[in-house]
Short mmCIF file of C-alpha atoms and ligand atoms in Angstrom, two decimals:
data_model
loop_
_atom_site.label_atom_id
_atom_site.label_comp_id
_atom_site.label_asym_id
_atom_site.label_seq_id
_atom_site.Cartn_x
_atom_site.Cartn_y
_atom_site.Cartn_z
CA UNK A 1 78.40 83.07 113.28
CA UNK A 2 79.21 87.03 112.13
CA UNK A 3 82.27 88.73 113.86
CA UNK A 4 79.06 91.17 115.65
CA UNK A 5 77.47 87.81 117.04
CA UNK A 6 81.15 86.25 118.28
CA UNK A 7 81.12 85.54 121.83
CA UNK A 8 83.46 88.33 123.68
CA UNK A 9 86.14 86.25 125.88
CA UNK A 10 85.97 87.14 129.41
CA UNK A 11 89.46 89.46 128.84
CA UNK A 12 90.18 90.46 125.18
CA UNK A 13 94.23 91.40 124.89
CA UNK A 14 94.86 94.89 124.53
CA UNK A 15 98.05 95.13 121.70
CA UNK A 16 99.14 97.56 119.56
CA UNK A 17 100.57 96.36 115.78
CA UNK A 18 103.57 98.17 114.84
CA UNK A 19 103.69 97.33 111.08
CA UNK A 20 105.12 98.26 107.22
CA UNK A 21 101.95 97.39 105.06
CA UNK A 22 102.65 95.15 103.07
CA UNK A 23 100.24 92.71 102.18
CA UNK A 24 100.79 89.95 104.70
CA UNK A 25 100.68 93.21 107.35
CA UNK A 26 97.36 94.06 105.80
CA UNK A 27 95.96 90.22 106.03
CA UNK A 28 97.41 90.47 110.13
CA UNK A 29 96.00 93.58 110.50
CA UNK A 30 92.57 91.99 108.82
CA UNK A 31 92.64 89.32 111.15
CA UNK A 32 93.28 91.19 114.41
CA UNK A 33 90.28 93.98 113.45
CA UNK A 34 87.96 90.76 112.80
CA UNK A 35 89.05 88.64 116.30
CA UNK A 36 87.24 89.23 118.75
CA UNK A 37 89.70 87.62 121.41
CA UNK A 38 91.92 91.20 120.64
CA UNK A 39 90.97 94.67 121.18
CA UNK A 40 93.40 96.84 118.75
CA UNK A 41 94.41 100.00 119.94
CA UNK A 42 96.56 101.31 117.78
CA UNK A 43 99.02 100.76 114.80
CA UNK A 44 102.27 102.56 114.44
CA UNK A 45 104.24 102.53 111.26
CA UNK A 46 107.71 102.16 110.43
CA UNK A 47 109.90 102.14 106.90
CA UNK A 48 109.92 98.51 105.54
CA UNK A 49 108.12 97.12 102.86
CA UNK A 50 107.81 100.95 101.36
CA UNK A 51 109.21 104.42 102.42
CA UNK A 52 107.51 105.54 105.80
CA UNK A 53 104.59 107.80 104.18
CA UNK A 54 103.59 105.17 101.90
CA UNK A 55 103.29 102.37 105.00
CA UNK A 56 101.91 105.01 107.07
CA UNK A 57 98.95 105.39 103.85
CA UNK A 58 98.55 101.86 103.74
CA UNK A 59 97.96 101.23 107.05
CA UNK A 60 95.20 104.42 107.32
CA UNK A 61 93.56 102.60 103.75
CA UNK A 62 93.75 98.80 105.38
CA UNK A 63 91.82 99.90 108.28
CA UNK A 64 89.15 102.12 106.35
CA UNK A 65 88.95 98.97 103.67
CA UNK A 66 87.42 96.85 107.10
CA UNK A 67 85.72 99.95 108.67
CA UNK A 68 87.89 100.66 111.15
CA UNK A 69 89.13 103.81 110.61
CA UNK A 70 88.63 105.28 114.01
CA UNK A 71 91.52 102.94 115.32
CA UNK A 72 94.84 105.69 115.42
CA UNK A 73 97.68 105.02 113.44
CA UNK A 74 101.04 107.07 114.16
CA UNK A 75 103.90 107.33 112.08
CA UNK A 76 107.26 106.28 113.72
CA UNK A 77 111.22 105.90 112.33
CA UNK A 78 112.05 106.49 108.40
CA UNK A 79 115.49 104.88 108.99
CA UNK A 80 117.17 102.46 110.79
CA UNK A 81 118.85 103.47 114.10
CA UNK A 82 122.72 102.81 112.39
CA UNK A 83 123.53 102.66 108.84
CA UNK A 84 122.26 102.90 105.50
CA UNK A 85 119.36 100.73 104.71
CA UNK A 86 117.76 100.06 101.11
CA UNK A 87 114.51 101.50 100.82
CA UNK A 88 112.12 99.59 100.37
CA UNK A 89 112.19 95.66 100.61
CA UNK A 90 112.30 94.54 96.66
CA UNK A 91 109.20 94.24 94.57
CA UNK A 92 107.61 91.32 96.59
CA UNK A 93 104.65 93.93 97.50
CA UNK A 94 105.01 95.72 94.68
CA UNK A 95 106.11 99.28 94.49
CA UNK A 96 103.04 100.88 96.99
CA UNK A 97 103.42 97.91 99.37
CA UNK A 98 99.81 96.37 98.71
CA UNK A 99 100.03 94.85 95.34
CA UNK A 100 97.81 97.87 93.93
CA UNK A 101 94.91 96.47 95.85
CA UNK A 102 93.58 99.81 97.30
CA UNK A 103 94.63 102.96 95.23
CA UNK A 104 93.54 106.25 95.81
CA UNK A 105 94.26 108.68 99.15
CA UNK A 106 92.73 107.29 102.72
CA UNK A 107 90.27 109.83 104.24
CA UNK A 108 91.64 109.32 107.54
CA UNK A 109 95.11 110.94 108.48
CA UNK A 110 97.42 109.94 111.13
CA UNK A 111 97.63 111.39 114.70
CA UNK A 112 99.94 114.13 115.55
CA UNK A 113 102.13 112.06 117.89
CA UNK A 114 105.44 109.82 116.86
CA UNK A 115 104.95 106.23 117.40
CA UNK A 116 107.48 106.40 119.77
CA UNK A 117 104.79 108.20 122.24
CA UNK A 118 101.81 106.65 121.34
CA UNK A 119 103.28 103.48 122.52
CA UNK A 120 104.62 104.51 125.45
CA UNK A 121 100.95 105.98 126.27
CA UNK A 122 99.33 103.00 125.82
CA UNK A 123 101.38 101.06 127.69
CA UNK A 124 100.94 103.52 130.60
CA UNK A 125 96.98 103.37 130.16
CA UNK A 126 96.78 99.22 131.04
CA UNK A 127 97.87 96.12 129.88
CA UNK A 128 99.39 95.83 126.49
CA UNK A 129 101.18 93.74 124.35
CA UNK A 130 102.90 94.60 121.17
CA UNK A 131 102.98 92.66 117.91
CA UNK A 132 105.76 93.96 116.19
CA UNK A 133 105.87 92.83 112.13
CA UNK A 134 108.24 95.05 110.66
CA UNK A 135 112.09 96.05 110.71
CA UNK A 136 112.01 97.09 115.04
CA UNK A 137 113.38 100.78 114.70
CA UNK A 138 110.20 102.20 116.39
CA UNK A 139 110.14 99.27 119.07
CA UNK A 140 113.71 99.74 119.78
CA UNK A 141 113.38 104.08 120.19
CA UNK A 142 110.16 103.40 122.35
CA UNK A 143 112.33 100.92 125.24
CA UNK A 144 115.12 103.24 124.90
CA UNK A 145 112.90 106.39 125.23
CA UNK A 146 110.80 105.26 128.24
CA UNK A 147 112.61 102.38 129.65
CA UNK A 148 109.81 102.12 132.22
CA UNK A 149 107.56 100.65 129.02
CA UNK A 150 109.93 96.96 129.22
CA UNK A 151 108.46 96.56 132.68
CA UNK A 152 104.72 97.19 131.53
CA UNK A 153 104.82 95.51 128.46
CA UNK A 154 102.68 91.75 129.08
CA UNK A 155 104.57 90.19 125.96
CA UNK A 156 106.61 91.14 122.65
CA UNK A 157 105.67 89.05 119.40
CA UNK A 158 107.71 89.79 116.90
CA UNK A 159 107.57 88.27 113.18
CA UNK A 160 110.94 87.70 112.39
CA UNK A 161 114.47 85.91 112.37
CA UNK A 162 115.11 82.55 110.48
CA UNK A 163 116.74 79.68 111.74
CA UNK A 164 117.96 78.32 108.21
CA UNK A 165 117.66 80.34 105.06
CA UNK A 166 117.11 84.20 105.08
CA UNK A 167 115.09 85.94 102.58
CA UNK A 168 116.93 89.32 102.06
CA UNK A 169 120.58 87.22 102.10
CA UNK A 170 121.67 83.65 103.14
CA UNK A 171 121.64 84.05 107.11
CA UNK A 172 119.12 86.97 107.86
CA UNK A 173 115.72 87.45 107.39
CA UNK A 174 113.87 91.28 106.58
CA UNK A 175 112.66 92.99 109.68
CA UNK A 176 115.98 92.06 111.09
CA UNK A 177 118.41 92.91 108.64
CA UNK A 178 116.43 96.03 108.06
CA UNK A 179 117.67 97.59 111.96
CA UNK A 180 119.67 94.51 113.42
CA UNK A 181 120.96 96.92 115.82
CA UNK A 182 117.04 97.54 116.67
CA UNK A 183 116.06 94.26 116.50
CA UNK A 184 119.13 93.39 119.08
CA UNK A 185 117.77 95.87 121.64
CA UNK A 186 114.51 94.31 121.23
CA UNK A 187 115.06 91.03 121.51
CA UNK A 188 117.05 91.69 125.00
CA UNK A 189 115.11 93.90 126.45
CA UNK A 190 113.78 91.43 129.30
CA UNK A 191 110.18 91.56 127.70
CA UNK A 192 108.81 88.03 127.39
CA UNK A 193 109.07 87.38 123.88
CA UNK A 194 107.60 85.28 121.47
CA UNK A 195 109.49 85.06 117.96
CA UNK A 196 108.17 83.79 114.59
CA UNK A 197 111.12 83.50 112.19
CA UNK A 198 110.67 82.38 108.47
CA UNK A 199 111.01 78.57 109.28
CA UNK A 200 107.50 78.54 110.82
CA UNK A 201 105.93 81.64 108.46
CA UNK A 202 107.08 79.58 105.63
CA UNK A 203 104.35 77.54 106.33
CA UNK A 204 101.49 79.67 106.48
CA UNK A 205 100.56 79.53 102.87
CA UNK A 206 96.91 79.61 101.18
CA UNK A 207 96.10 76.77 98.78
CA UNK A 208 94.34 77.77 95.33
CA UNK A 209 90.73 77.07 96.90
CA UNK A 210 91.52 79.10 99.80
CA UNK A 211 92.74 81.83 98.00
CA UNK A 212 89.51 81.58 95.79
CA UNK A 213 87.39 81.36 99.07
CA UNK A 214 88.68 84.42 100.56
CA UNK A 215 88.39 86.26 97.26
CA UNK A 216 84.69 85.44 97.29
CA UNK A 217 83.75 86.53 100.52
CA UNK A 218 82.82 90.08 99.62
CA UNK A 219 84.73 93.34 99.49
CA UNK A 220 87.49 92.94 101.73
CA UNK A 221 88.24 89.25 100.67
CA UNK A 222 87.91 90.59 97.14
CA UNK A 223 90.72 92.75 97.74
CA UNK A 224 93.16 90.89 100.12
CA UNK A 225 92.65 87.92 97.92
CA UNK A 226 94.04 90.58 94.96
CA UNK A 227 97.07 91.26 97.24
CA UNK A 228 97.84 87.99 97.81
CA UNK A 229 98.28 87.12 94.42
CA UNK A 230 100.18 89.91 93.29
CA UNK A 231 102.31 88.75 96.32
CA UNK A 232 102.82 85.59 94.91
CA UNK A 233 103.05 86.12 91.46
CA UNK A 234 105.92 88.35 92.82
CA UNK A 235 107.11 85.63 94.67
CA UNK A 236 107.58 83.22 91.77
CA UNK A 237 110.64 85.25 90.44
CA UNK A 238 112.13 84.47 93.73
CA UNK A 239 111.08 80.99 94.43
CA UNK A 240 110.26 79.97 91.21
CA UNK A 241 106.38 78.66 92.63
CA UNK A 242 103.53 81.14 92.07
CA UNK A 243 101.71 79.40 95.05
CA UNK A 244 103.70 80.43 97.20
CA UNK A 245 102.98 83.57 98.85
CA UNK A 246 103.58 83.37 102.84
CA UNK A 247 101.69 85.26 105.02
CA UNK A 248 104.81 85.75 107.68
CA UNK A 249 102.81 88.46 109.39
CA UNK A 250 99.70 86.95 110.35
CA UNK A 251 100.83 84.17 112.77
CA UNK A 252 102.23 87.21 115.01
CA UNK A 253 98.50 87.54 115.43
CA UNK A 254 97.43 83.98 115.42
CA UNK A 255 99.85 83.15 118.26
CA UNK A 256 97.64 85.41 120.44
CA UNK A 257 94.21 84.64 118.87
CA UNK A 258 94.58 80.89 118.38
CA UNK A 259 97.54 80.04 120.49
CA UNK A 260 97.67 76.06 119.66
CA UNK A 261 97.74 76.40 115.69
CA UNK A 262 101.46 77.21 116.25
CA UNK A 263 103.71 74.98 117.97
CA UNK A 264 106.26 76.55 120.06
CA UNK A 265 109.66 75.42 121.49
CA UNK A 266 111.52 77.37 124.54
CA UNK A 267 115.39 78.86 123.03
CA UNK A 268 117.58 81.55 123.21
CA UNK A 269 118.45 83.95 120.34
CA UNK A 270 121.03 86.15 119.15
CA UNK A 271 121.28 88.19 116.55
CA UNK A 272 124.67 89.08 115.02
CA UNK A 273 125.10 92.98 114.48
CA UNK A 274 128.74 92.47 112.85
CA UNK A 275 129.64 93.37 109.79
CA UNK A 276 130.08 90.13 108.02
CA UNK A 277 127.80 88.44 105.34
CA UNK A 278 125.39 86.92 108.25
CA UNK A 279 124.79 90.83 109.39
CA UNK A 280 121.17 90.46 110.77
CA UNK A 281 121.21 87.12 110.93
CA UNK A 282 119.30 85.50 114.32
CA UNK A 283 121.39 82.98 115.79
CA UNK A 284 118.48 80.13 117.65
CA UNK A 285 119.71 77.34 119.83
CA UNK A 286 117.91 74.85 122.47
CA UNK A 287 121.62 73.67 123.63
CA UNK A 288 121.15 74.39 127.66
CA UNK A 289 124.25 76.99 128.72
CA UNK A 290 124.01 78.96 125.01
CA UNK A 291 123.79 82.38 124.97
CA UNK A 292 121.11 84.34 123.89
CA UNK A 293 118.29 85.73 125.25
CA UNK A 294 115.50 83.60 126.40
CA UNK A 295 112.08 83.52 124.05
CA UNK A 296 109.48 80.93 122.37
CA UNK A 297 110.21 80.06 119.18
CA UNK A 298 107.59 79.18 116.43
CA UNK A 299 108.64 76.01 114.74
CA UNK A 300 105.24 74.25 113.25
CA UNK A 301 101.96 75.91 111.93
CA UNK A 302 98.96 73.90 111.52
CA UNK A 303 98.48 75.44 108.14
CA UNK A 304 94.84 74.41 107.76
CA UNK A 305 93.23 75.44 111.25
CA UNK A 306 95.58 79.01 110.10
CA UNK A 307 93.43 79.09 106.65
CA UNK A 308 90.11 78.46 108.16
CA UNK A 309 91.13 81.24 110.84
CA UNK A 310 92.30 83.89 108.60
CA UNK A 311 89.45 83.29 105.56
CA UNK A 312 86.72 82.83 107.64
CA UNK A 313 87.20 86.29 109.94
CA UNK A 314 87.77 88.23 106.51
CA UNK A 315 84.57 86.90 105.42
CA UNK A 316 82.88 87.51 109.01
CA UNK A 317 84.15 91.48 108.77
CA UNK A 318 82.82 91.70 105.32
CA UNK A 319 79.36 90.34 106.41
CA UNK A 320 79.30 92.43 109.12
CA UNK A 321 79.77 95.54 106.96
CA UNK A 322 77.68 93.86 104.23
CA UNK A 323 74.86 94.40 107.21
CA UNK A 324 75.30 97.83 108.09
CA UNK A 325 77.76 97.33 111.30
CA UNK A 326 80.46 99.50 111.79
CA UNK A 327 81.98 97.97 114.81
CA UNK A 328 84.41 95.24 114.50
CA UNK A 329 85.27 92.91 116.89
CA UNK A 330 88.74 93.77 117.47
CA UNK A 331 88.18 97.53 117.71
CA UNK A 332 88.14 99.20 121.15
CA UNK A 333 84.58 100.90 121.67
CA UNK A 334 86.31 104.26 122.31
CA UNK A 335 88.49 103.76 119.67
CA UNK A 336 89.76 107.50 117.91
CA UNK A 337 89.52 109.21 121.01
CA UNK A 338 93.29 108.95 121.33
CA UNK A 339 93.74 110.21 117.78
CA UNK A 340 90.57 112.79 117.91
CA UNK A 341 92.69 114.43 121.44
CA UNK A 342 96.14 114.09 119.28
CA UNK A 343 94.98 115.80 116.20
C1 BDR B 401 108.74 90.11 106.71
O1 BDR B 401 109.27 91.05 105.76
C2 BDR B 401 108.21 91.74 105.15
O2 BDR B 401 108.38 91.77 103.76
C3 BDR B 401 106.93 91.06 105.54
O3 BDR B 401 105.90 92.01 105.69
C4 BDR B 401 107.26 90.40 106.85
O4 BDR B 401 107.04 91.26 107.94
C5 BDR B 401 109.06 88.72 106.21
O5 BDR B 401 110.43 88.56 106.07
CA1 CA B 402 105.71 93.31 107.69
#
């Protein structure tokens, strides 16, 4: 079955992704575009894995790679609300945030409207819910901004946090030691919230004949699966195993597509804004009477159903272009009027 012949479920979830491409943000971005459970209207961008314009490129190039480019991307914060903040997150994405995978310019440009307002105007035009895979300096301005947004917002899934080990230092994990003071306001802002930290997108890895599947599947797969291993290749001076390459990003999209491949355990959470050496860290406990703010926390992935998921959508958007359809299953039928009125 194609993404064009998928069955549409009786009410498809509205969500906006706000995102730092990066190539597990392109493979969650893939996945959304090709699910036809989601209807995606919009991604905003945000400084992460690369400086603001070059995330804000990416994420204009990842949509025009699945023919999508009507969907309207804004361009949000270049900094973190307090502090200095490294540019940048390493070399794990390599220096344009995708690996390489799709040089050149995008033909598409971004709408004329911060992030910051393009959220808040979707969330006044119906039910929304906001994936949020990056550092959460445009998620944080947009609550602040119009406070009324926390009460209209269905749910908040956020990639990030890490119970154990970190992956920028020992205690804290990337998109929340990138803003923790963000990520703080985020986390409390009353918005039922569903949080993947690393100890769950640890797990959501693609064996060798996965990879090699995906790769196969025509263009798109071609080039995600080119991504992916310059992402782990990267990886390997980190972890010392080219295989692995998580995919943190794309369970913040599973969670709403396939809701059972992640298992998910009620706790509260904390993150510490001090100025110690666990700065960003996110502080998890079950322990009834702890503080924190309530959420669902990933804990297990069933890795294979996750594989099957994410390579066989890729491969359903690239058959579907492969025929001559433009329209992908996750794209809202009117999607670029919002960005066509903006411009
Ligand atoms: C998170 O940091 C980024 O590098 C990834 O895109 C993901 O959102 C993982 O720590
Ligand atoms: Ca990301």
């Amino acid at each position: 079955m194609t993404a064009r012949e998928s069955p549409r479920p009786a009410r498809r979830t509205r969500l906006v992704i706000d995102t730092d491409p990066g190539v597990d943000d392109a493979a969650a971005i893939l996945l959304a575009l090709a699910s036809p459970e989601l209807e995606v209207a919009a991604l905003t961008t945000v400084a992460g894995n690369a400086a603001l314009s070059q995330t804000t490129s990416n994420a204009l190039r990842v949509l025009e790679l699945a023919g999508a480019g009507a969907v309207p991307v804004a361009a949000g914060a270049d900094r973190a609300l307090a502090g200095w903040r490294r540019p940048g997150h390493g070399s794990v994405h390599g220096p344009d945030g995708l690996g390489g995978a799709l040089p050149g310019e995008p033909a598409g440009s971004p709408v004329a409207r911060h992030a910051v307002e393009l959220i808040a105007g979707l969330a006044d035009e119906g039910p929304l819910t906001l994936v949020a895979i990056a550092p959460l300096t445009n998620v944080a301005l947009a609550l602040a901004m119009h406070p009324d947004v926390c009460g209209k917002l269905e749910r908040l899934v956020v990639m990030g946090g890490a119970r154990l080990e970190g992956n920028v230092s020992a205690a804290a994990e990337f998109n929340i030691w990138a803003d923790p003071e963000a990520a703080a306001r985020v986390l409390g802002s009353g918005v039922p919230l569903t949080l993947l930290p690393l100890d769950v997108t640890h797990q959501a890895l693609l064996t060798a004949g996965e990879l090699h599947e995906l790769s196969g599947g025509g263009r798109i797969g071609e080039r995600l699966g080119a991504m992916v291993r310059h992402y782990g290749s990267e990886h390997a001076a980190s972890y010392g195993d080219g295989a692995f390459a998580p995919l943190h990003d794309v369970l913040a999209v599973l969670a709403l597509v396939d809701p059972g491949t992640i298992e998910l355990e009620k706790a509260v959470v904390e993150v510490d804004t001090g100025s110690s050496a666990s700065r960003g860290a996110t502080l998890v406990s079950t322990r009834p009477g702890s503080p924190g703010v309530p959420a669902l926390v990933g804990t297990r992935l069933d890795r294979r159903r996750f594989a099957e998921l994410l390579v066989g959508r890729v491969g359903e958007i690239d058959a579907a272009l492969a025929a001559g359809g433009r329209e992908q299953a996750g794209v809202p039928a009117a999607a670029g009027t919002a960005a066509a009125a903006d411009a």
